[in-house]
């Protein structure tokens, strides 16, 4: 296991009282690790940023065509932005 991955695991595993934000970051990282990827990898992180940007446009279109309302759009956007903050946080590991 790389030193970088050991650091990621340490961030989320050894803390008895994880914050909600840390739990969400751990969840996002776990989704990628199960597929052999990590958000600490710059290429993977950039792919997530692009995907979230695309999803943001999809949400705008869904709202504009009344498939969802603004509140629903905003809730979904907030969840996606947690993913962006997870990517940013994991890219800045010491």
Short mmCIF file of C-alpha atoms in Angstrom, two decimals:
data_model
loop_
_atom_site.label_atom_id
_atom_site.label_comp_id
_atom_site.label_asym_id
_atom_site.label_seq_id
_atom_site.Cartn_x
_atom_site.Cartn_y
_atom_site.Cartn_z
CA UNK A 1 0.00 0.00 0.00
CA UNK A 2 1.35 3.41 -0.88
CA UNK A 3 2.13 5.96 1.83
CA UNK A 4 -0.53 8.18 0.28
CA UNK A 5 -3.22 5.49 0.61
CA UNK A 6 -2.13 4.76 4.17
CA UNK A 7 -2.65 8.45 4.95
CA UNK A 8 -6.13 8.40 3.40
CA UNK A 9 -7.08 5.35 5.43
CA UNK A 10 -5.69 6.94 8.58
CA UNK A 11 -7.79 10.06 8.03
CA UNK A 12 -11.01 8.10 8.23
CA UNK A 13 -10.34 4.95 10.20
CA UNK A 14 -8.59 5.79 13.45
CA UNK A 15 -10.82 8.64 14.59
CA UNK A 16 -13.54 7.49 16.99
CA UNK A 17 -15.60 10.65 16.49
CA UNK A 18 -15.70 11.41 12.79
CA UNK A 19 -17.49 14.56 11.76
CA UNK A 20 -20.34 14.29 9.27
CA UNK A 21 -18.03 15.83 6.68
CA UNK A 22 -15.32 13.23 7.32
CA UNK A 23 -17.87 10.43 7.07
CA UNK A 24 -19.05 11.75 3.72
CA UNK A 25 -15.47 12.08 2.47
CA UNK A 26 -14.82 8.52 3.59
CA UNK A 27 -17.94 7.35 1.77
CA UNK A 28 -16.88 9.04 -1.47
CA UNK A 29 -13.33 7.72 -1.24
CA UNK A 30 -14.66 4.25 -0.45
CA UNK A 31 -16.79 4.22 -3.59
CA UNK A 32 -13.69 4.84 -5.68
CA UNK A 33 -11.41 2.48 -3.74
CA UNK A 34 -13.84 -0.40 -4.35
CA UNK A 35 -13.17 0.15 -8.05
CA UNK A 36 -9.40 0.33 -7.67
CA UNK A 37 -9.33 4.14 -7.82
CA UNK A 38 -8.65 6.90 -5.32
CA UNK A 39 -9.60 10.54 -5.12
CA UNK A 40 -6.00 11.28 -4.20
CA UNK A 41 -5.11 10.55 -7.83
CA UNK A 42 -5.19 13.82 -9.82
CA UNK A 43 -6.65 12.17 -12.93
CA UNK A 44 -9.47 10.54 -10.99
CA UNK A 45 -10.12 13.79 -9.13
CA UNK A 46 -10.36 15.73 -12.38
CA UNK A 47 -12.75 13.14 -13.82
CA UNK A 48 -15.00 13.62 -10.78
CA UNK A 49 -14.90 17.39 -11.24
CA UNK A 50 -15.93 17.03 -14.88
CA UNK A 51 -18.71 14.56 -14.05
CA UNK A 52 -20.11 16.85 -11.37
CA UNK A 53 -20.02 19.81 -13.76
CA UNK A 54 -22.00 17.74 -16.28
CA UNK A 55 -24.49 16.67 -13.60
CA UNK A 56 -24.91 20.31 -12.59
CA UNK A 57 -25.95 21.16 -16.15
CA UNK A 58 -28.33 18.21 -16.18
CA UNK A 59 -29.94 19.50 -12.97
CA UNK A 60 -30.32 22.96 -14.51
CA UNK A 61 -32.05 21.43 -17.53
CA UNK A 62 -34.32 19.32 -15.33
CA UNK A 63 -35.29 22.42 -13.38
CA UNK A 64 -35.81 24.51 -16.52
CA UNK A 65 -38.17 21.88 -17.94
CA UNK A 66 -40.04 21.50 -14.64
CA UNK A 67 -38.93 17.91 -14.09
CA UNK A 68 -37.68 18.99 -10.65
CA UNK A 69 -38.24 22.17 -8.68
CA UNK A 70 -35.57 24.60 -7.50
CA UNK A 71 -35.51 23.13 -4.00
CA UNK A 72 -34.90 19.64 -5.33
CA UNK A 73 -32.20 20.98 -7.65
CA UNK A 74 -30.50 22.76 -4.77
CA UNK A 75 -30.58 19.66 -2.54
CA UNK A 76 -29.08 17.51 -5.26
CA UNK A 77 -26.49 20.17 -6.04
CA UNK A 78 -25.49 20.30 -2.36
CA UNK A 79 -24.85 16.55 -2.32
CA UNK A 80 -22.70 16.82 -5.43
CA UNK A 81 -20.71 19.66 -3.95
CA UNK A 82 -19.85 17.54 -0.93
CA UNK A 83 -18.18 15.27 -3.47
CA UNK A 84 -16.25 18.21 -4.85
CA UNK A 85 -15.08 19.19 -1.39
CA UNK A 86 -14.02 15.57 -0.78
CA UNK A 87 -11.97 15.63 -3.97
CA UNK A 88 -10.36 18.94 -3.02
CA UNK A 89 -9.61 17.79 0.52
CA UNK A 90 -8.07 14.50 -0.60
CA UNK A 91 -5.95 16.28 -3.20
CA UNK A 92 -4.37 18.42 -0.50
CA UNK A 93 -3.07 15.65 1.72
CA UNK A 94 0.18 16.59 3.51
#
